[in-house]
Amino acid sequence: MLLRRSMSTTSSHWDRFQKFFVRYPQIGFSIDISRMSFEESLFETQAPAIEKAFAAMKELEAGAIANPDEGRMVGHYWLRNSSLAPAELRAEIDGTLDATLDFAADVHAGKILAANGQKFTRVLVVGIGGSALGPQLVAQAITPANPPLAIDFFDNTDPDGMDRIVAQMGDEIATTLTLVISKSGGTKETRNGMLEAEAAYKAKGLEFAKHAVAVTGLGSELDKHAIAQGWLTRFPMWDWVGGRTSVMSAVGTIAAALQGVDVRQFLAGAAAMDEETRTRPARENAAMLLALMWFSAGKGKGAKDMVVLPYKDRLVLFSKYLQQLVMESLGKEHDLDGNVVNQGIAVYGNKGSTDQHAYVQQLRDGVNNFFVTFIQVAKARDTAGFEVEPGFTSGDYLQGFLRGTRAALAEKGRESITLSVEEVSAFTLGLLIGLFERAVGYYATLVNVNAYHQPGVEAGKKAATTFLKQMGEVLSALSGAGLTADELGAKLNVDAEDAWHMASHLAANGKAKIVPGETPAADRFSAV
Ligand SMILES: O=P(O)(O)OC[C@H]1O[C@](O)(CO)[C@@H](O)[C@@H]1O
């Protein structure tokens, strides 16, 4: 009885697999949605929405104002196929790509040298969000084991984090090329990182400008600063490329090329996936299948989280990269008609099998509020095989754990998608990025949101600006006599809780004195 039941389950799994397994052999990619619990009628019920999404994408790729709030075109697909771009942009796209690759080649060849006449040995990228995550993913996933230049990132305004990197660089800062990357050219974290980098060079008696390159919008604050200071060079960022989709613009290509990545293959991978997912009908279209699975799993409301589990160390940052791509694109208060919808899909993940020894316990046995996206890489390693026990390699185990976890989740009714690529290479990373970019675009139309703006980010930036201004006032108001947070708040017309946090921060960093009381309200702050 038991045996019969398990046999029929197995055969229905096999049937469903054959029905919902799509592969593109010419690019070594496949998607398996058979372990998602959607009804086949989804393709019929969603047919009008699917058509709408295809049509919207076609218009977007043809140069429509697909980001209506900001009145901008959305052109990341043109970065890997400039012939799709409006005619007036093509030469600039191609010219910028060539210029970044030529610059990197000149650095490698020693035609562009550090101020001390030596070859550059390191790159420091200063940027945040889309201006750092893409280069970080590329550095982690596809740079050679011993790249021509080592790479570090200032991707925050944490002084301790930056101090540690500067300390690790030591005297090698003299042969470090710094890329300051900011589309807007006004992001404070990046501005601070740039100033910290400038100071670090100065402390070693070096001229920052002779080691600095900017990637930014024409005429931005950063652009003007780079011109005024006489930096080595500048590469443009365009308003029709969003930060989270900028890895194939100069934002990503310059760091990648300096790292010895085959940038043209990276772009070719994305272009190849674009070709596959631009015109195929929904059932064969990997990007549309992903969007439909997100829609059916989360009931079009993001009710289920997306857990991204690549079984490959090189792809460990892919989940973080997708977190920005998906959540900044889809996490929206309003739909395109102005209705409050509070859309989004939460994304998290790290890598398998490591995560099996952490949160996968909850995925199998706990709250069923997610679907997993497994990423399987067929080729285990580049070097000769090694058997950890007779007949089995570490790579066999990795594959066994992926399949085992997929089966164990399915057994408990937990959904999963499996994407497969042959290896992790510039080409396959490009195609995976291209796949998710288009899936995000399609899904946005299915739920009727603008995937290409990020109005929510501004609120935090504004509140931080106010906090800093008021903290300056608190500092000026401190005197010899100790003041409580309530007294500071009343004096400066600042919320008492904010005043307490401001004064506490100043005290923790040697700019104020604190006499602790029994409660926060009894703490007294004075000038140093
Ligand atoms: O490149 P910029 O303009 O410095 O912006 C950095 C990041 O900040 C955001 O605008 C908002 O966090 C991201 O979309 C962007 O990638």
Coordinates of C-alpha atoms and ligand atoms in Angstrom, one line a residue:
M1 CA 0.0 0.0 0.0
L2 CA 2.7 2.4 1.1
L3 CA 4.9 1.4 -1.8
R4 CA 2.1 1.9 -4.3
R5 CA 1.3 5.4 -2.9
S6 CA 4.9 6.5 -3.1
M7 CA 5.2 5.1 -6.6
S8 CA 2.2 7.1 -7.8
T9 CA 3.5 10.2 -6.2
T10 CA 6.8 9.7 -7.9
S11 CA 5.2 9.2 -11.3
S12 CA 3.0 12.3 -10.9
H13 CA 6.1 14.2 -9.9
W14 CA 7.8 12.9 -13.0
D15 CA 4.8 13.8 -15.2
R16 CA 4.6 17.3 -13.8
F17 CA 8.4 17.7 -14.2
Q18 CA 8.2 16.9 -17.8
K19 CA 5.3 19.3 -18.3
F20 CA 6.9 22.2 -16.5
F21 CA 10.6 21.8 -17.2
V22 CA 11.8 24.3 -19.8
R23 CA 15.3 24.3 -21.2
Y24 CA 17.4 26.4 -23.5
P25 CA 20.2 24.0 -24.5
Q26 CA 21.9 26.5 -26.7
I27 CA 22.7 28.6 -23.6
G28 CA 22.9 25.8 -21.1
F29 CA 20.0 26.9 -19.0
S30 CA 16.9 25.3 -17.6
I31 CA 14.0 26.2 -15.3
D32 CA 11.9 23.7 -13.4
I33 CA 8.6 25.0 -11.9
S34 CA 7.1 21.5 -11.3
R35 CA 7.4 21.8 -7.5
M36 CA 5.3 25.0 -7.4
S37 CA 1.7 24.2 -6.5
F38 CA 0.0 26.3 -9.2
E39 CA -3.0 25.1 -11.3
E40 CA -2.3 24.7 -15.0
S41 CA -5.3 27.0 -15.6
L42 CA -3.1 29.9 -14.4
F43 CA -1.9 30.3 -18.0
E44 CA -5.5 30.8 -19.2
T45 CA -6.7 33.0 -16.3
Q46 CA -3.7 35.2 -16.5
A47 CA -3.6 35.3 -20.3
P48 CA -4.8 39.0 -20.6
A49 CA -2.3 40.1 -17.9
I50 CA 0.5 38.1 -19.6
E51 CA -0.2 39.8 -22.9
K52 CA -0.2 43.2 -21.2
A53 CA 3.2 42.5 -19.6
F54 CA 4.7 41.4 -22.9
A55 CA 3.3 44.6 -24.6
A56 CA 4.6 46.8 -21.8
M57 CA 8.0 45.3 -22.1
K58 CA 8.0 45.7 -25.8
E59 CA 7.3 49.4 -25.4
L60 CA 9.9 49.8 -22.7
E61 CA 12.6 48.2 -24.9
A62 CA 11.5 50.5 -27.7
G63 CA 12.2 53.6 -25.6
A64 CA 8.8 54.4 -24.0
I65 CA 8.7 56.5 -20.8
A66 CA 8.4 53.3 -18.7
N67 CA 9.2 55.1 -15.5
P68 CA 6.4 57.6 -15.5
D69 CA 7.0 59.2 -12.1
E70 CA 10.5 60.3 -13.1
G71 CA 9.6 60.8 -16.7
R72 CA 12.4 58.5 -17.8
M73 CA 13.1 55.7 -20.3
V74 CA 14.3 52.4 -18.9
G75 CA 17.2 51.2 -20.9
H76 CA 19.2 48.5 -19.1
Y77 CA 18.5 46.0 -22.0
W78 CA 20.2 48.4 -24.4
L79 CA 23.5 48.1 -22.5
R80 CA 24.0 44.5 -23.9
N81 CA 22.4 45.2 -27.3
S82 CA 22.8 48.8 -28.3
S83 CA 21.0 48.2 -31.6
L84 CA 17.8 48.2 -29.6
A85 CA 18.4 51.7 -28.2
P86 CA 17.1 54.9 -29.6
A87 CA 19.5 55.8 -32.4
E88 CA 20.9 58.8 -30.7
L89 CA 22.1 56.7 -27.7
R90 CA 23.8 53.9 -29.6
A91 CA 27.2 55.5 -30.1
E92 CA 27.4 56.6 -26.5
I93 CA 26.6 53.1 -25.2
D94 CA 29.2 51.4 -27.4
G95 CA 31.7 54.2 -26.9
T96 CA 31.4 54.1 -23.1
L97 CA 31.8 50.3 -23.1
D98 CA 34.9 50.5 -25.3
A99 CA 36.3 53.3 -23.1
T100 CA 36.0 51.3 -19.9
L101 CA 37.6 48.2 -21.4
D102 CA 40.4 50.3 -23.0
F103 CA 41.0 52.0 -19.6
A104 CA 41.3 48.7 -17.9
A105 CA 43.6 47.3 -20.6
D106 CA 45.8 50.4 -20.2
V107 CA 46.0 49.9 -16.5
H108 CA 46.9 46.2 -16.9
A109 CA 49.5 47.2 -19.5
G110 CA 51.1 49.8 -17.3
K111 CA 50.2 52.6 -19.7
I112 CA 48.2 54.2 -16.9
L113 CA 50.3 54.2 -13.7
A114 CA 49.9 55.3 -10.1
A115 CA 51.5 58.6 -9.2
N116 CA 54.6 56.8 -8.0
G117 CA 55.2 55.4 -11.5
Q118 CA 54.3 51.9 -10.5
K119 CA 51.5 49.7 -11.8
F120 CA 48.2 49.7 -10.0
T121 CA 47.8 46.6 -7.8
R122 CA 44.4 47.3 -6.1
V123 CA 41.0 48.8 -6.8
L124 CA 38.9 50.5 -4.2
V125 CA 35.2 50.9 -5.2
V126 CA 33.3 53.6 -3.3
G127 CA 29.6 53.3 -3.9
I128 CA 26.4 52.0 -2.3
G129 CA 23.3 50.1 -3.3
G130 CA 23.2 49.5 -7.0
S131 CA 26.5 51.3 -7.3
A132 CA 28.3 48.7 -5.2
L133 CA 26.2 45.5 -5.2
G134 CA 26.8 44.7 -8.9
P135 CA 30.5 45.1 -8.8
Q136 CA 30.6 43.1 -5.5
L137 CA 28.6 40.2 -7.1
V138 CA 30.9 40.2 -10.1
A139 CA 34.0 40.3 -7.9
Q140 CA 32.7 37.3 -5.9
A141 CA 31.3 35.2 -8.7
I142 CA 33.4 35.5 -11.8
T143 CA 36.8 37.1 -11.2
P144 CA 39.8 34.8 -11.7
A145 CA 41.2 33.3 -8.5
N146 CA 44.1 35.7 -8.7
P147 CA 42.8 38.8 -10.4
P148 CA 45.2 41.4 -11.9
L149 CA 44.1 43.8 -9.2
A150 CA 42.7 43.0 -5.8
I151 CA 39.4 44.7 -4.9
D152 CA 37.9 46.4 -1.8
F153 CA 34.7 48.3 -1.2
F154 CA 33.6 51.3 0.8
D155 CA 29.9 50.5 0.5
N156 CA 28.7 52.3 3.7
T157 CA 29.4 55.3 5.9
D158 CA 30.7 53.1 8.7
P159 CA 34.1 54.7 9.6
D160 CA 35.3 51.5 11.4
G161 CA 34.6 49.5 8.2
M162 CA 36.6 51.9 6.2
D163 CA 39.4 52.1 8.7
R164 CA 39.8 48.3 8.5
I165 CA 40.1 48.4 4.7
V166 CA 42.6 51.2 4.8
A167 CA 44.6 49.3 7.4
Q168 CA 44.6 46.2 5.3
M169 CA 45.8 48.2 2.3
G170 CA 48.7 49.6 4.2
D171 CA 51.3 51.1 1.9
E172 CA 49.7 49.5 -1.1
I173 CA 47.3 52.4 -1.1
A174 CA 50.0 54.1 -3.2
T175 CA 49.1 51.7 -6.0
T176 CA 45.4 51.6 -5.4
L177 CA 43.0 53.0 -8.0
T178 CA 39.8 54.4 -6.5
L179 CA 36.5 54.2 -8.4
V180 CA 33.9 56.5 -7.0
I181 CA 30.5 55.4 -8.3
S182 CA 27.3 57.3 -7.9
K183 CA 24.6 57.8 -10.5
S184 CA 23.2 60.8 -8.8
G185 CA 26.6 62.0 -7.6
G186 CA 25.0 63.2 -4.4
T187 CA 24.6 60.1 -2.2
K188 CA 25.9 61.0 1.2
E189 CA 27.4 57.6 2.1
T190 CA 29.4 57.7 -1.1
R191 CA 30.4 61.3 -0.6
N192 CA 31.6 60.4 2.9
G193 CA 33.5 57.3 1.5
M194 CA 35.1 59.5 -1.1
L195 CA 36.2 62.0 1.6
E196 CA 37.5 59.2 3.8
A197 CA 39.5 57.8 0.8
E198 CA 40.9 61.2 0.0
A199 CA 42.0 61.5 3.6
A200 CA 43.6 58.1 3.6
Y201 CA 45.7 58.9 0.5
K202 CA 46.6 62.3 2.0
A203 CA 47.8 60.7 5.2
K204 CA 50.3 58.7 3.2
G205 CA 51.4 61.9 1.3
L206 CA 49.6 60.9 -1.9
E207 CA 47.5 62.9 -4.2
F208 CA 44.1 61.3 -4.4
A209 CA 43.2 62.9 -7.8
K210 CA 46.0 60.9 -9.5
H211 CA 44.4 57.7 -8.3
A212 CA 40.7 58.5 -8.8
V213 CA 38.1 57.7 -11.4
A214 CA 34.4 58.8 -11.3
V215 CA 31.4 57.0 -12.7
T216 CA 28.5 59.4 -12.4
G217 CA 25.8 61.4 -14.2
L218 CA 27.0 64.2 -16.3
G219 CA 27.0 67.5 -14.4
S220 CA 26.4 65.8 -11.0
E221 CA 28.2 67.1 -7.8
L222 CA 30.6 64.2 -8.1
D223 CA 31.2 64.9 -11.8
K224 CA 32.0 68.6 -11.0
H225 CA 34.3 67.6 -8.1
A226 CA 36.2 65.1 -10.3
I227 CA 36.7 67.8 -13.0
A228 CA 37.7 70.4 -10.5
Q229 CA 40.2 68.1 -8.9
G230 CA 41.6 66.8 -12.1
W231 CA 40.9 63.1 -11.5
L232 CA 42.3 60.5 -13.9
T233 CA 39.1 60.1 -15.9
R234 CA 35.3 60.0 -15.7
F235 CA 32.8 57.6 -17.2
P236 CA 29.1 58.5 -17.7
M237 CA 26.0 57.1 -16.0
W238 CA 22.7 57.8 -17.7
D239 CA 19.3 58.7 -16.2
W240 CA 17.7 55.9 -18.2
V241 CA 19.6 53.2 -16.3
G242 CA 18.4 52.5 -12.7
G243 CA 21.0 51.9 -10.0
R244 CA 19.9 48.3 -9.4
T245 CA 20.1 47.5 -13.1
S246 CA 23.4 49.3 -13.7
V247 CA 25.9 46.4 -13.5
M248 CA 26.2 46.3 -17.3
S249 CA 26.9 50.0 -17.5
A250 CA 30.2 51.6 -16.6
V251 CA 29.2 51.1 -13.0
G252 CA 29.9 47.4 -13.4
T253 CA 32.1 47.1 -16.5
I254 CA 35.0 49.2 -15.3
A255 CA 35.5 47.3 -12.0
A256 CA 34.9 43.9 -13.8
A257 CA 37.4 44.7 -16.6
L258 CA 40.0 45.8 -14.1
Q259 CA 39.5 42.5 -12.3
G260 CA 40.2 40.5 -15.5
V261 CA 36.5 39.6 -16.2
D262 CA 35.5 38.9 -19.8
V263 CA 33.0 41.7 -19.9
R264 CA 31.8 41.1 -23.4
Q265 CA 30.9 37.5 -22.4
F266 CA 29.0 38.9 -19.4
L267 CA 27.0 41.2 -21.6
A268 CA 26.5 38.4 -24.2
G269 CA 25.0 36.1 -21.5
A270 CA 22.4 38.8 -20.6
A271 CA 21.7 39.5 -24.3
A272 CA 21.2 35.8 -24.9
M273 CA 18.7 35.5 -22.1
D274 CA 17.0 38.6 -23.4
E275 CA 16.6 37.0 -26.8
E276 CA 15.1 33.8 -25.2
T277 CA 12.6 35.7 -22.9
R278 CA 11.6 38.6 -25.2
T279 CA 9.3 36.8 -27.6
R280 CA 8.7 33.2 -26.4
P281 CA 5.2 32.4 -25.3
A282 CA 4.6 32.3 -21.6
R283 CA 4.9 28.5 -21.1
E284 CA 8.4 28.5 -22.6
N285 CA 9.4 31.9 -21.3
A286 CA 11.7 31.5 -18.3
A287 CA 11.2 35.2 -17.2
M288 CA 7.5 35.0 -17.5
L289 CA 7.4 31.7 -15.8
L290 CA 9.2 33.2 -12.8
A291 CA 6.9 36.2 -12.7
L292 CA 3.9 33.9 -12.9
M293 CA 5.2 31.7 -10.1
W294 CA 5.8 34.7 -7.9
F295 CA 2.3 35.8 -8.7
S296 CA 0.7 32.4 -7.9
A297 CA 2.7 31.7 -4.8
G298 CA 2.1 35.1 -3.3
K299 CA -1.4 35.5 -4.7
G300 CA -0.3 38.7 -6.4
K301 CA 0.2 40.3 -3.0
G302 CA 3.7 39.1 -2.1
A303 CA 2.2 36.8 0.5
K304 CA 5.2 34.4 0.2
D305 CA 8.9 35.3 0.6
M306 CA 11.4 34.3 -2.0
V307 CA 14.3 32.3 -0.6
V308 CA 17.2 32.3 -3.0
L309 CA 19.5 29.3 -2.6
P310 CA 22.4 29.0 -5.0
Y311 CA 24.4 25.8 -4.4
K312 CA 27.7 27.4 -5.2
D313 CA 29.9 29.6 -3.1
R314 CA 30.6 31.9 -5.9
L315 CA 27.0 32.9 -6.0
V316 CA 26.7 33.7 -2.4
L317 CA 26.0 37.4 -3.1
F318 CA 23.4 36.7 -5.7
S319 CA 20.6 36.5 -3.1
K320 CA 21.7 39.9 -1.8
Y321 CA 21.8 41.3 -5.3
L322 CA 18.3 40.0 -6.0
Q323 CA 17.1 41.4 -2.7
Q324 CA 17.8 44.9 -4.0
L325 CA 16.6 44.2 -7.5
V326 CA 13.3 42.7 -6.4
M327 CA 12.5 44.6 -3.2
E328 CA 13.5 48.1 -4.5
S329 CA 11.6 47.5 -7.7
L330 CA 8.5 45.8 -6.4
G331 CA 8.1 47.1 -2.9
K332 CA 5.7 50.0 -3.6
E333 CA 2.9 51.8 -1.7
H334 CA 0.9 52.8 -4.8
D335 CA 0.1 51.1 -8.0
L336 CA 0.2 52.8 -11.4
D337 CA -3.3 54.1 -10.9
G338 CA -2.5 55.7 -7.5
N339 CA -4.2 53.1 -5.4
V340 CA -2.6 52.1 -2.1
V341 CA -1.4 48.5 -2.6
N342 CA 1.7 48.0 -0.5
Q343 CA 3.2 45.6 -2.9
G344 CA 6.5 43.7 -2.7
I345 CA 8.1 40.3 -2.3
A346 CA 10.6 39.8 0.5
V347 CA 13.9 38.1 -0.7
Y348 CA 16.5 36.5 1.5
G349 CA 19.0 33.7 1.2
N350 CA 22.6 32.8 1.2
K351 CA 23.9 29.5 -0.2
G352 CA 23.4 25.8 -0.1
S353 CA 24.2 23.5 1.5
T354 CA 25.4 25.9 4.2
D355 CA 21.9 27.2 4.9
Q356 CA 20.7 23.7 5.5
H357 CA 22.5 24.0 8.8
A358 CA 20.7 27.2 9.7
Y359 CA 17.2 28.3 8.7
V360 CA 16.3 25.4 6.4
Q361 CA 14.9 23.7 9.5
Q362 CA 12.2 26.3 9.6
L363 CA 11.6 26.1 5.9
R364 CA 10.7 22.4 6.2
D365 CA 8.9 22.3 9.5
G366 CA 7.9 25.9 10.4
V367 CA 5.7 28.6 9.0
N368 CA 5.0 28.0 5.3
N369 CA 5.3 31.6 4.0
F370 CA 7.9 31.2 1.3
F371 CA 9.0 29.5 -1.9
V372 CA 12.6 28.6 -2.6
T373 CA 14.5 29.3 -5.8
F374 CA 17.3 26.8 -6.0
I375 CA 20.1 27.6 -8.4
Q376 CA 21.9 24.5 -9.5
V377 CA 25.3 24.6 -11.2
A378 CA 26.1 21.5 -13.2
K379 CA 29.8 21.6 -13.3
A380 CA 31.3 20.8 -9.9
R381 CA 34.8 22.2 -10.2
D382 CA 37.5 23.3 -12.7
T383 CA 40.3 21.2 -11.2
A384 CA 40.6 17.4 -11.3
G385 CA 38.1 15.4 -9.2
F386 CA 38.9 14.2 -5.7
E387 CA 36.9 11.5 -4.0
V388 CA 36.0 12.2 -0.4
E389 CA 34.9 8.6 -0.1
P390 CA 34.9 5.8 -2.6
G391 CA 32.9 6.8 -5.7
F392 CA 31.8 10.2 -4.3
T393 CA 33.2 13.7 -4.6
S394 CA 32.4 16.9 -2.7
G395 CA 30.5 18.0 -5.7
D396 CA 28.3 14.9 -5.7
Y397 CA 27.5 15.8 -2.1
L398 CA 26.5 19.3 -3.1
Q399 CA 24.2 18.0 -5.7
G400 CA 22.8 15.4 -3.3
F401 CA 22.0 18.1 -0.7
L402 CA 20.3 20.2 -3.3
R403 CA 18.1 17.4 -4.5
G404 CA 17.6 16.1 -1.0
T405 CA 16.4 19.5 0.3
R406 CA 14.1 20.0 -2.7
A407 CA 12.5 16.6 -2.1
A408 CA 12.3 17.1 1.7
L409 CA 10.5 20.5 1.2
A410 CA 8.1 19.1 -1.4
E411 CA 7.2 16.3 0.9
K412 CA 5.9 18.9 3.4
G413 CA 4.1 20.9 0.7
R414 CA 6.8 23.6 0.5
E415 CA 7.2 25.1 -3.0
S416 CA 10.3 25.5 -5.0
I417 CA 11.7 26.5 -8.4
T418 CA 15.0 25.2 -9.7
L419 CA 17.1 27.1 -12.1
S420 CA 20.1 25.4 -13.6
V421 CA 23.2 26.6 -15.4
E422 CA 26.2 24.7 -16.6
E423 CA 28.9 26.6 -14.7
V424 CA 29.4 30.0 -13.0
S425 CA 31.0 32.1 -15.7
A426 CA 30.8 35.6 -17.1
F427 CA 28.2 34.4 -19.6
T428 CA 26.0 32.5 -17.1
L429 CA 26.1 35.3 -14.5
G430 CA 25.0 37.6 -17.2
L431 CA 22.1 35.4 -18.2
L432 CA 20.9 34.9 -14.7
I433 CA 20.9 38.7 -14.1
G434 CA 19.1 39.2 -17.4
L435 CA 16.5 36.6 -16.4
F436 CA 15.6 38.2 -13.1
E437 CA 15.6 41.8 -14.5
R438 CA 13.0 40.7 -17.1
A439 CA 11.0 38.7 -14.5
V440 CA 10.8 41.8 -12.3
G441 CA 9.6 43.8 -15.2
Y442 CA 6.9 41.3 -16.2
Y443 CA 5.8 40.8 -12.6
A444 CA 5.5 44.6 -12.1
T445 CA 3.0 44.7 -14.9
L446 CA 1.1 41.7 -13.5
V447 CA 0.6 43.7 -10.3
N448 CA 0.5 47.1 -11.9
V449 CA 3.4 48.9 -10.2
N450 CA 6.2 51.1 -11.4
A451 CA 9.3 48.9 -11.0
Y452 CA 11.7 51.6 -11.9
H453 CA 11.4 54.3 -9.2
Q454 CA 12.2 54.1 -5.4
P455 CA 10.2 56.9 -3.7
G456 CA 10.3 55.2 -0.3
V457 CA 14.1 55.6 0.0
E458 CA 13.8 59.4 0.1
A459 CA 11.9 59.4 3.5
G460 CA 14.8 57.8 5.4
K461 CA 17.3 60.2 3.7
K462 CA 15.2 63.2 4.7
A463 CA 14.8 62.1 8.3
A464 CA 18.6 61.4 8.5
T465 CA 19.3 65.0 7.3
T466 CA 17.0 66.4 9.9
F467 CA 18.6 64.2 12.6
L468 CA 22.1 65.4 11.7
K469 CA 21.0 69.1 11.7
Q470 CA 19.4 68.8 15.1
M471 CA 22.4 66.8 16.5
G472 CA 24.5 69.8 15.5
E473 CA 22.2 72.0 17.5
V474 CA 22.3 69.7 20.5
L475 CA 26.1 69.8 20.4
S476 CA 26.1 73.6 20.4
A477 CA 23.5 73.7 23.2
L478 CA 25.6 71.6 25.6
S479 CA 27.4 73.5 28.3
G480 CA 29.1 72.9 31.6
A481 CA 25.8 72.3 33.4
G482 CA 24.4 68.9 32.7
L483 CA 21.1 68.9 30.7
T484 CA 18.6 66.1 30.5
A485 CA 17.0 64.9 27.2
D486 CA 13.8 66.6 28.2
E487 CA 15.6 69.9 28.8
L488 CA 17.5 69.7 25.6
G489 CA 14.4 68.8 23.7
A490 CA 12.4 71.7 25.2
K491 CA 15.2 74.2 24.5
L492 CA 15.7 73.2 20.9
N493 CA 12.2 72.1 20.0
V494 CA 13.4 68.6 19.4
D495 CA 11.7 65.4 20.3
A496 CA 13.1 64.3 23.7
E497 CA 13.8 60.7 22.5
D498 CA 15.7 62.1 19.5
A499 CA 17.6 64.5 21.8
W500 CA 18.6 61.6 24.1
H501 CA 19.9 59.5 21.1
M502 CA 21.8 62.5 19.7
A503 CA 23.4 63.3 23.0
S504 CA 24.2 59.7 23.7
H505 CA 25.9 59.3 20.3
L506 CA 27.9 62.5 21.0
A507 CA 28.9 61.1 24.4
A508 CA 29.9 57.7 23.0
N509 CA 32.2 59.4 20.5
G510 CA 34.0 61.9 22.8
K511 CA 32.0 65.0 21.9
A512 CA 29.9 65.2 25.0
K513 CA 30.0 64.0 28.7
I514 CA 27.3 61.9 30.2
V515 CA 26.4 61.4 33.9
P516 CA 24.2 58.3 33.7
G517 CA 21.0 58.4 35.8
E518 CA 18.7 55.6 36.9
T519 CA 16.6 56.0 33.7
P520 CA 17.3 57.6 30.3
A521 CA 15.3 60.7 31.4
A522 CA 17.7 61.1 34.4
D523 CA 20.9 61.0 32.2
R524 CA 22.6 64.4 32.2
F525 CA 24.7 65.6 29.2
S526 CA 27.3 68.3 29.2
A527 CA 30.0 69.7 26.9
V528 CA 33.5 68.1 27.0
Ligands
LIG1 O1 24.3 55.6 -7.5 P1 23.7 56.5 -6.4 O2 23.0 57.7 -7.0 O3 24.8 57.0 -5.4 O4 22.6 55.7 -5.7 C1 22.9 54.6 -4.9 C2 21.7 53.8 -4.6 O5 20.8 54.6 -3.9 C3 19.4 54.4 -4.3 O6 19.0 55.4 -5.2 C4 18.5 54.3 -3.3 O7 18.9 53.6 -2.2 C5 19.6 53.1 -5.1 O8 18.6 52.8 -6.0 C6 20.9 53.3 -5.7 O9 21.4 52.2 -6.3

